PDB file of C-alpha atoms and ligand atoms in Angstrom:
ATOM      1  CA  MET A   1      87.106 149.382-104.672  1.00 78.00           C
ATOM      2  CA  GLY A   2      88.432 152.696-105.994  1.00 88.00           C
ATOM      3  CA  LEU A   3      86.609 155.999-105.668  1.00 91.00           C
ATOM      4  CA  ILE A   4      83.184 155.777-107.277  1.00 95.00           C
ATOM      5  CA  ILE A   5      81.205 158.941-107.829  1.00 96.00           C
ATOM      6  CA  ALA A   6      77.601 158.200-108.787  1.00 97.00           C
ATOM      7  CA  ILE A   7      75.664 161.011-110.423  1.00 98.00           C
ATOM      8  CA  ASP A   8      71.953 160.585-111.060  1.00 97.00           C
ATOM      9  CA  GLY A   9      69.128 162.864-112.078  1.00 96.00           C
ATOM     10  CA  PRO A  10      66.652 163.693-114.830  1.00 94.00           C
ATOM     11  CA  ALA A  11      67.488 164.657-118.416  1.00 91.00           C
ATOM     12  CA  ALA A  12      69.310 167.954-119.038  1.00 92.00           C
ATOM     13  CA  ALA A  13      69.941 168.645-115.341  1.00 95.00           C
ATOM     14  CA  GLY A  14      73.649 169.182-116.036  1.00 95.00           C
ATOM     15  CA  LYS A  15      74.853 165.709-114.995  1.00 96.00           C
ATOM     16  CA  GLY A  16      77.100 165.096-117.982  1.00 96.00           C
ATOM     17  CA  THR A  17      79.015 168.364-117.807  1.00 96.00           C
ATOM     18  CA  LEU A  18      79.460 167.989-114.061  1.00 98.00           C
ATOM     19  CA  ALA A  19      80.460 164.323-114.278  1.00 98.00           C
ATOM     20  CA  ARG A  20      83.069 165.046-116.941  1.00 98.00           C
ATOM     21  CA  ARG A  21      84.598 167.805-114.836  1.00 97.00           C
ATOM     22  CA  LEU A  22      84.643 165.724-111.670  1.00 96.00           C
ATOM     23  CA  ALA A  23      86.266 162.877-113.591  1.00 96.00           C
ATOM     24  CA  ALA A  24      89.004 165.187-114.893  1.00 96.00           C
ATOM     25  CA  TYR A  25      89.478 166.643-111.415  1.00 95.00           C
ATOM     26  CA  PHE A  26      89.882 163.277-109.705  1.00 93.00           C
ATOM     27  CA  GLY A  27      91.719 161.644-112.608  1.00 94.00           C
ATOM     28  CA  LEU A  28      89.040 159.006-113.034  1.00 95.00           C
ATOM     29  CA  PRO A  29      87.447 157.523-116.142  1.00 97.00           C
ATOM     30  CA  TYR A  30      83.940 158.750-116.964  1.00 97.00           C
ATOM     31  CA  LEU A  31      80.997 156.744-118.273  1.00 97.00           C
ATOM     32  CA  ASP A  32      77.787 158.333-119.547  1.00 97.00           C
ATOM     33  CA  THR A  33      75.543 155.326-118.923  1.00 98.00           C
ATOM     34  CA  GLY A  34      72.712 156.839-120.978  1.00 97.00           C
ATOM     35  CA  LEU A  35      74.830 155.907-124.006  1.00 98.00           C
ATOM     36  CA  LEU A  36      74.363 152.214-123.185  1.00 98.00           C
ATOM     37  CA  TYR A  37      70.589 152.563-123.447  1.00 98.00           C
ATOM     38  CA  ARG A  38      70.854 154.817-126.487  1.00 98.00           C
ATOM     39  CA  ALA A  39      73.147 152.382-128.306  1.00 98.00           C
ATOM     40  CA  THR A  40      70.889 149.448-127.393  1.00 98.00           C
ATOM     41  CA  GLY A  41      67.864 151.295-128.777  1.00 98.00           C
ATOM     42  CA  ARG A  42      69.801 152.145-131.915  1.00 98.00           C
ATOM     43  CA  LEU A  43      70.825 148.520-132.510  1.00 98.00           C
ATOM     44  CA  VAL A  44      67.160 147.524-132.306  1.00 98.00           C
ATOM     45  CA  LEU A  45      66.147 150.276-134.756  1.00 98.00           C
ATOM     46  CA  ASP A  46      68.964 149.282-137.145  1.00 96.00           C
ATOM     47  CA  ALA A  47      67.538 145.771-137.294  1.00 96.00           C
ATOM     48  CA  GLY A  48      64.047 147.142-137.965  1.00 97.00           C
ATOM     49  CA  GLY A  49      62.842 145.977-134.544  1.00 98.00           C
ATOM     50  CA  ASP A  50      60.583 147.520-131.913  1.00 98.00           C
ATOM     51  CA  PRO A  51      62.524 148.979-128.935  1.00 98.00           C
ATOM     52  CA  ALA A  52      59.608 148.088-126.658  1.00 98.00           C
ATOM     53  CA  ASP A  53      59.870 144.386-127.526  1.00 98.00           C
ATOM     54  CA  HIS A  54      61.557 142.716-124.563  1.00 98.00           C
ATOM     55  CA  ALA A  55      63.274 139.809-126.318  1.00 98.00           C
ATOM     56  CA  THR A  56      64.654 141.954-129.163  1.00 98.00           C
ATOM     57  CA  ALA A  57      65.890 144.695-126.835  1.00 98.00           C
ATOM     58  CA  GLU A  58      67.516 142.219-124.435  1.00 98.00           C
ATOM     59  CA  ALA A  59      69.344 140.508-127.294  1.00 97.00           C
ATOM     60  CA  ALA A  60      70.598 143.923-128.481  1.00 98.00           C
ATOM     61  CA  ALA A  61      71.801 144.821-124.967  1.00 98.00           C
ATOM     62  CA  ARG A  62      73.723 141.539-124.771  1.00 97.00           C
ATOM     63  CA  ALA A  63      75.272 142.134-128.202  1.00 96.00           C
ATOM     64  CA  LEU A  64      76.434 145.671-127.318  1.00 96.00           C
ATOM     65  CA  ARG A  65      80.153 146.379-127.909  1.00 94.00           C
ATOM     66  CA  PRO A  66      82.109 149.342-126.488  1.00 93.00           C
ATOM     67  CA  GLY A  67      82.506 150.767-130.017  1.00 95.00           C
ATOM     68  CA  ASP A  68      78.716 151.131-130.286  1.00 97.00           C
ATOM     69  CA  LEU A  69      78.859 153.909-127.688  1.00 97.00           C
ATOM     70  CA  ALA A  70      80.901 156.066-130.060  1.00 96.00           C
ATOM     71  CA  ARG A  71      78.275 156.094-132.817  1.00 96.00           C
ATOM     72  CA  GLY A  72      77.294 159.508-134.106  1.00 95.00           C
ATOM     73  CA  ASP A  73      73.561 158.819-134.226  1.00 95.00           C
ATOM     74  CA  LEU A  74      72.744 158.312-130.542  1.00 96.00           C
ATOM     75  CA  ARG A  75      71.048 161.694-130.006  1.00 89.00           C
ATOM     76  CA  GLY A  76      67.841 163.163-131.352  1.00 85.00           C
ATOM     77  CA  PRO A  77      64.149 162.480-130.774  1.00 85.00           C
ATOM     78  CA  GLN A  78      64.147 158.990-132.334  1.00 92.00           C
ATOM     79  CA  ALA A  79      67.185 157.845-130.332  1.00 94.00           C
ATOM     80  CA  ASP A  80      65.744 159.464-127.164  1.00 90.00           C
ATOM     81  CA  ALA A  81      62.472 157.582-127.496  1.00 91.00           C
ATOM     82  CA  ALA A  82      64.152 154.252-128.307  1.00 96.00           C
ATOM     83  CA  ALA A  83      66.527 154.631-125.334  1.00 96.00           C
ATOM     84  CA  SER A  84      63.673 155.392-122.974  1.00 91.00           C
ATOM     85  CA  ALA A  85      61.726 152.355-124.233  1.00 94.00           C
ATOM     86  CA  VAL A  86      64.581 149.858-123.843  1.00 97.00           C
ATOM     87  CA  ALA A  87      65.529 151.370-120.459  1.00 95.00           C
ATOM     88  CA  SER A  88      62.191 150.284-118.982  1.00 93.00           C
ATOM     89  CA  ILE A  89      62.871 146.593-119.762  1.00 96.00           C
ATOM     90  CA  PRO A  90      64.317 144.705-116.748  1.00 96.00           C
ATOM     91  CA  GLY A  91      66.254 142.226-118.926  1.00 97.00           C
ATOM     92  CA  VAL A  92      67.989 145.090-120.730  1.00 98.00           C
ATOM     93  CA  ARG A  93      69.004 146.698-117.436  1.00 97.00           C
ATOM     94  CA  ALA A  94      70.316 143.381-116.116  1.00 97.00           C
ATOM     95  CA  ALA A  95      72.345 142.801-119.294  1.00 97.00           C
ATOM     96  CA  LEU A  96      73.990 146.237-118.962  1.00 97.00           C
ATOM     97  CA  LEU A  97      74.886 145.960-115.272  1.00 97.00           C
ATOM     98  CA  ASP A  98      78.137 144.040-115.742  1.00 92.00           C
ATOM     99  CA  PHE A  99      79.436 146.498-118.305  1.00 93.00           C
ATOM    100  CA  GLN A 100      78.916 149.374-115.874  1.00 96.00           C
ATOM    101  CA  ARG A 101      80.468 147.558-112.922  1.00 96.00           C
ATOM    102  CA  ARG A 102      83.479 146.400-114.905  1.00 94.00           C
ATOM    103  CA  PHE A 103      84.041 149.946-116.091  1.00 94.00           C
ATOM    104  CA  ALA A 104      84.767 151.057-112.523  1.00 94.00           C
ATOM    105  CA  ASP A 105      87.283 148.269-111.801  1.00 92.00           C
ATOM    106  CA  GLY A 106      90.675 149.620-110.785  1.00 88.00           C
ATOM    107  CA  PRO A 107      90.961 153.261-109.716  1.00 90.00           C
ATOM    108  CA  GLY A 108      87.187 153.742-109.750  1.00 94.00           C
ATOM    109  CA  ALA A 109      85.085 155.950-111.993  1.00 97.00           C
ATOM    110  CA  VAL A 110      82.550 158.706-112.321  1.00 97.00           C
ATOM    111  CA  LEU A 111      79.293 157.411-113.813  1.00 98.00           C
ATOM    112  CA  ASP A 112      76.140 159.350-114.570  1.00 98.00           C
ATOM    113  CA  GLY A 113      72.656 158.008-115.207  1.00 97.00           C
ATOM    114  CA  ARG A 114      69.408 157.332-113.393  1.00 95.00           C
ATOM    115  CA  ASP A 115      70.157 154.374-111.106  1.00 96.00           C
ATOM    116  CA  ILE A 116      73.896 154.557-110.441  1.00 97.00           C
ATOM    117  CA  GLY A 117      73.607 155.341-106.735  1.00 97.00           C
ATOM    118  CA  THR A 118      70.603 153.079-106.159  1.00 96.00           C
ATOM    119  CA  ILE A 119      71.248 149.925-108.218  1.00 96.00           C
ATOM    120  CA  VAL A 120      74.560 149.912-110.059  1.00 97.00           C
ATOM    121  CA  PHE A 121      76.775 151.140-107.205  1.00 97.00           C
ATOM    122  CA  PRO A 122      74.715 151.391-104.013  1.00 97.00           C
ATOM    123  CA  GLN A 123      78.058 151.243-102.153  1.00 95.00           C
ATOM    124  CA  ALA A 124      79.523 154.284-103.993  1.00 95.00           C
ATOM    125  CA  GLN A 125      81.396 156.591-101.615  1.00 91.00           C
ATOM    126  CA  ALA A 126      79.957 159.715-103.214  1.00 94.00           C
ATOM    127  CA  LYS A 127      76.486 160.137-104.697  1.00 96.00           C
ATOM    128  CA  LEU A 128      75.059 163.280-106.182  1.00 97.00           C
ATOM    129  CA  PHE A 129      71.462 163.682-107.297  1.00 97.00           C
ATOM    130  CA  VAL A 130      71.429 166.544-109.762  1.00 97.00           C
ATOM    131  CA  THR A 131      68.156 168.300-110.596  1.00 95.00           C
ATOM    132  CA  ALA A 132      66.917 171.535-112.127  1.00 95.00           C
ATOM    133  CA  SER A 133      63.453 172.920-112.761  1.00 93.00           C
ATOM    134  CA  PRO A 134      61.700 171.456-115.820  1.00 91.00           C
ATOM    135  CA  GLU A 135      61.784 174.929-117.420  1.00 92.00           C
ATOM    136  CA  ALA A 136      65.538 175.284-116.921  1.00 94.00           C
ATOM    137  CA  ARG A 137      66.149 171.795-118.310  1.00 95.00           C
ATOM    138  CA  GLY A 138      63.941 172.384-121.345  1.00 94.00           C
ATOM    139  CA  HIS A 139      65.700 175.645-122.025  1.00 94.00           C
ATOM    140  CA  ARG A 140      69.160 174.053-121.687  1.00 93.00           C
ATOM    141  CA  ARG A 141      68.349 171.239-124.103  1.00 90.00           C
ATOM    142  CA  TRP A 142      66.900 173.790-126.535  1.00 93.00           C
ATOM    143  CA  LEU A 143      70.092 175.883-126.351  1.00 92.00           C
ATOM    144  CA  GLU A 144      72.144 172.731-126.967  1.00 88.00           C
ATOM    145  CA  LEU A 145      70.162 172.016-130.126  1.00 88.00           C
ATOM    146  CA  GLN A 146      70.532 175.628-131.265  1.00 91.00           C
ATOM    147  CA  GLY A 147      74.285 175.350-130.696  1.00 90.00           C
ATOM    148  CA  LYS A 148      74.352 172.346-133.026  1.00 87.00           C
ATOM    149  CA  GLY A 149      72.491 174.353-135.641  1.00 89.00           C
ATOM    150  CA  GLN A 150      69.319 172.280-135.230  1.00 84.00           C
ATOM    151  CA  ALA A 151      66.145 174.367-135.335  1.00 85.00           C
ATOM    152  CA  ALA A 152      63.838 173.350-132.500  1.00 88.00           C
ATOM    153  CA  ASP A 153      60.714 174.605-130.822  1.00 92.00           C
ATOM    154  CA  LEU A 154      61.230 175.378-127.126  1.00 93.00           C
ATOM    155  CA  ALA A 155      57.778 174.165-126.061  1.00 93.00           C
ATOM    156  CA  GLU A 156      58.224 170.941-128.024  1.00 92.00           C
ATOM    157  CA  VAL A 157      61.668 170.256-126.531  1.00 91.00           C
ATOM    158  CA  ALA A 158      60.343 170.931-123.009  1.00 91.00           C
ATOM    159  CA  GLY A 159      57.409 168.596-123.694  1.00 92.00           C
ATOM    160  CA  GLN A 160      59.700 165.778-124.855  1.00 88.00           C
ATOM    161  CA  ILE A 161      61.791 166.130-121.693  1.00 89.00           C
ATOM    162  CA  ARG A 162      58.644 165.962-119.542  1.00 89.00           C
ATOM    163  CA  VAL A 163      57.523 162.754-121.238  1.00 89.00           C
ATOM    164  CA  ARG A 164      60.929 161.146-120.781  1.00 84.00           C
ATOM    165  CA  ASP A 165      61.102 162.233-117.114  1.00 88.00           C
ATOM    166  CA  GLN A 166      57.762 160.646-116.482  1.00 88.00           C
ATOM    167  CA  GLN A 167      58.764 157.406-118.198  1.00 87.00           C
ATOM    168  CA  ASP A 168      62.020 157.278-116.226  1.00 87.00           C
ATOM    169  CA  ARG A 169      60.257 157.991-112.909  1.00 89.00           C
ATOM    170  CA  ASP A 170      57.212 155.787-113.345  1.00 90.00           C
ATOM    171  CA  ARG A 171      58.815 152.627-114.670  1.00 87.00           C
ATOM    172  CA  ALA A 172      58.908 149.603-112.391  1.00 90.00           C
ATOM    173  CA  ALA A 173      62.513 148.661-113.243  1.00 90.00           C
ATOM    174  CA  ALA A 174      65.082 150.920-111.560  1.00 88.00           C
ATOM    175  CA  PRO A 175      62.979 154.097-111.596  1.00 89.00           C
ATOM    176  CA  LEU A 176      64.655 157.485-111.378  1.00 91.00           C
ATOM    177  CA  VAL A 177      64.857 158.255-107.684  1.00 92.00           C
ATOM    178  CA  ALA A 178      67.479 159.790-105.407  1.00 95.00           C
ATOM    179  CA  ALA A 179      69.374 157.312-103.233  1.00 96.00           C
ATOM    180  CA  PRO A 180      68.678 158.032 -99.540  1.00 95.00           C
ATOM    181  CA  ASP A 181      72.342 158.941 -99.046  1.00 95.00           C
ATOM    182  CA  ALA A 182      72.659 161.100-102.180  1.00 96.00           C
ATOM    183  CA  LEU A 183      73.712 164.738-101.895  1.00 96.00           C
ATOM    184  CA  LEU A 184      71.205 166.971-103.668  1.00 97.00           C
ATOM    185  CA  LEU A 185      72.372 169.594-106.135  1.00 97.00           C
ATOM    186  CA  ASP A 186      69.835 171.860-107.855  1.00 97.00           C
ATOM    187  CA  THR A 187      71.483 173.488-110.865  1.00 97.00           C
ATOM    188  CA  THR A 188      68.568 175.810-111.757  1.00 96.00           C
ATOM    189  CA  GLY A 189      70.122 179.171-112.580  1.00 95.00           C
ATOM    190  CA  LEU A 190      73.704 177.902-112.097  1.00 96.00           C
ATOM    191  CA  ASP A 191      76.336 177.961-114.799  1.00 95.00           C
ATOM    192  CA  ALA A 192      78.662 174.974-115.213  1.00 95.00           C
ATOM    193  CA  ASP A 193      81.475 176.533-113.136  1.00 97.00           C
ATOM    194  CA  THR A 194      79.189 177.296-110.202  1.00 97.00           C
ATOM    195  CA  ALA A 195      77.576 173.849-110.337  1.00 97.00           C
ATOM    196  CA  PHE A 196      81.036 172.256-110.281  1.00 97.00           C
ATOM    197  CA  ALA A 197      82.154 174.401-107.324  1.00 95.00           C
ATOM    198  CA  LYS A 198      78.989 173.500-105.415  1.00 96.00           C
ATOM    199  CA  ALA A 199      79.454 169.809-106.143  1.00 96.00           C
ATOM    200  CA  LEU A 200      83.025 169.949-104.810  1.00 93.00           C
ATOM    201  CA  ASP A 201      81.745 171.723-101.681  1.00 92.00           C
ATOM    202  CA  LEU A 202      79.129 169.046-101.124  1.00 93.00           C
ATOM    203  CA  LEU A 203      81.688 166.280-101.538  1.00 91.00           C
ATOM    204  CA  ARG A 204      84.180 168.019 -99.281  1.00 88.00           C
ATOM    205  CA  ASN A 205      81.619 168.526 -96.545  1.00 84.00           C
ATOM    206  CA  LYS A 206      80.491 164.937 -96.591  1.00 75.00           C
ATOM    207  CA  ARG A 207      82.450 162.975 -94.013  1.00 57.00           C
ATOM    208  CA  GLY A 208      83.692 159.472 -94.582  1.00 51.00           C
ATOM    209  CA  ILE A 209      83.985 159.496 -98.351  1.00 49.00           C
ATOM    210  CA  ALA A 210      87.457 158.658 -99.595  1.00 47.00           C
ATOM    211  CA  PRO A 211      89.083 161.335 -97.397  1.00 41.00           C
ATOM    212  CA  ALA A 212      92.504 160.998 -99.033  1.00 47.00           C
ATOM    213  CA  ARG A 213      91.025 161.933-102.414  1.00 52.00           C
ATOM    214  CA  ILE A 214      88.655 164.577-101.100  1.00 48.00           C
ATOM    215  CA  VAL A 215      90.765 166.345 -98.471  1.00 41.00           C
ATOM    216  CA  GLY A 216      93.546 167.247-100.887  1.00 37.00           C
ATOM    217  CA  PHE A 217      91.763 169.960-102.793  1.00 39.00           C
ATOM    218  CA  ALA A 218      91.426 173.590-101.851  1.00 31.00           C
TER     219      ALA A 218
HETATM  220  O1   DC B   1      70.857 160.354-119.846  1.00 71.48           O
HETATM  221  P1   DC B   1      70.262 160.073-121.229  1.00 71.48           P
HETATM  222  O2   DC B   1      69.221 161.061-121.638  1.00 71.48           O
HETATM  223  O3   DC B   1      71.305 159.914-122.268  1.00 71.48           O
HETATM  224  O4   DC B   1      69.537 158.654-121.066  1.00 71.48           O
HETATM  225  C1   DC B   1      68.893 158.018-122.140  1.00 71.48           C
HETATM  226  C2   DC B   1      67.750 157.167-121.609  1.00 71.48           C
HETATM  227  O5   DC B   1      68.269 156.060-120.864  1.00 71.48           O
HETATM  228  C3   DC B   1      66.779 157.900-120.693  1.00 71.48           C
HETATM  229  O6   DC B   1      65.442 157.591-121.058  1.00 71.48           O
HETATM  230  C4   DC B   1      67.049 157.334-119.324  1.00 71.48           C
HETATM  231  C5   DC B   1      67.701 156.020-119.572  1.00 71.48           C
HETATM  232  N1   DC B   1      68.752 155.733-118.600  1.00 71.48           N
HETATM  233  C6   DC B   1      68.467 154.853-117.590  1.00 71.48           C
HETATM  234  O7   DC B   1      67.351 154.357-117.497  1.00 71.48           O
HETATM  235  N2   DC B   1      69.428 154.504-116.692  1.00 71.48           N
HETATM  236  C7   DC B   1      70.652 155.048-116.768  1.00 71.48           C
HETATM  237  N3   DC B   1      71.577 154.711-115.861  1.00 71.48           N
HETATM  238  C8   DC B   1      70.953 155.992-117.792  1.00 71.48           C
HETATM  239  C9   DC B   1      69.973 156.321-118.691  1.00 71.48           C
END
């Protein structure tokens, strides 16, 4: 198995930015696994179905093609809610496991999500659990929306994140939880550069993880 870096944590904690930078640093492919659930939810909505319906959502997960992840309509409140609904269905999660594992064949990969270090790659050499205060995460998501020119209400955005966090944490199937061997990184108040530097420090200080890949950097 190549080097697998598993990055988990709640919404808007800074996982994606960090994962992308780590992937570039280590020369590994990157998979945002949230896109799998978003695209599955979107396929269900396209067909006029209910994302909470197990059979429909499972069939959509099985029919998912890599090109579906590149769709332009996978973000926004409707896509968020549909993704969260399908993500709580065990059959959907099972159908998406192979895709994620195959993605890391070869040199390895950086993957971010909610259950990468616990379920998808419990044997990953490096696991980071990335968090930030709910206020910081709400504010970050709000800034993102502003940057895209989408008017949004800060309190509403923060409320939507809280609901999604709760759904992700409370579900029976692969709930959001830190793996016991995950390194914790709290990005509250950190900019992307500082979060990246801290993540590299954590990885460097952890013994036994792919030393040849980790030792080489200053
Ligand atoms: O990371 P995100 O916001 O794009 O994730 C979308 C939804 O999918 C979110 O409700 C959590 C869920 N998800 C999951 O259950 N497991 C993953 N590995 C990734 C995302």
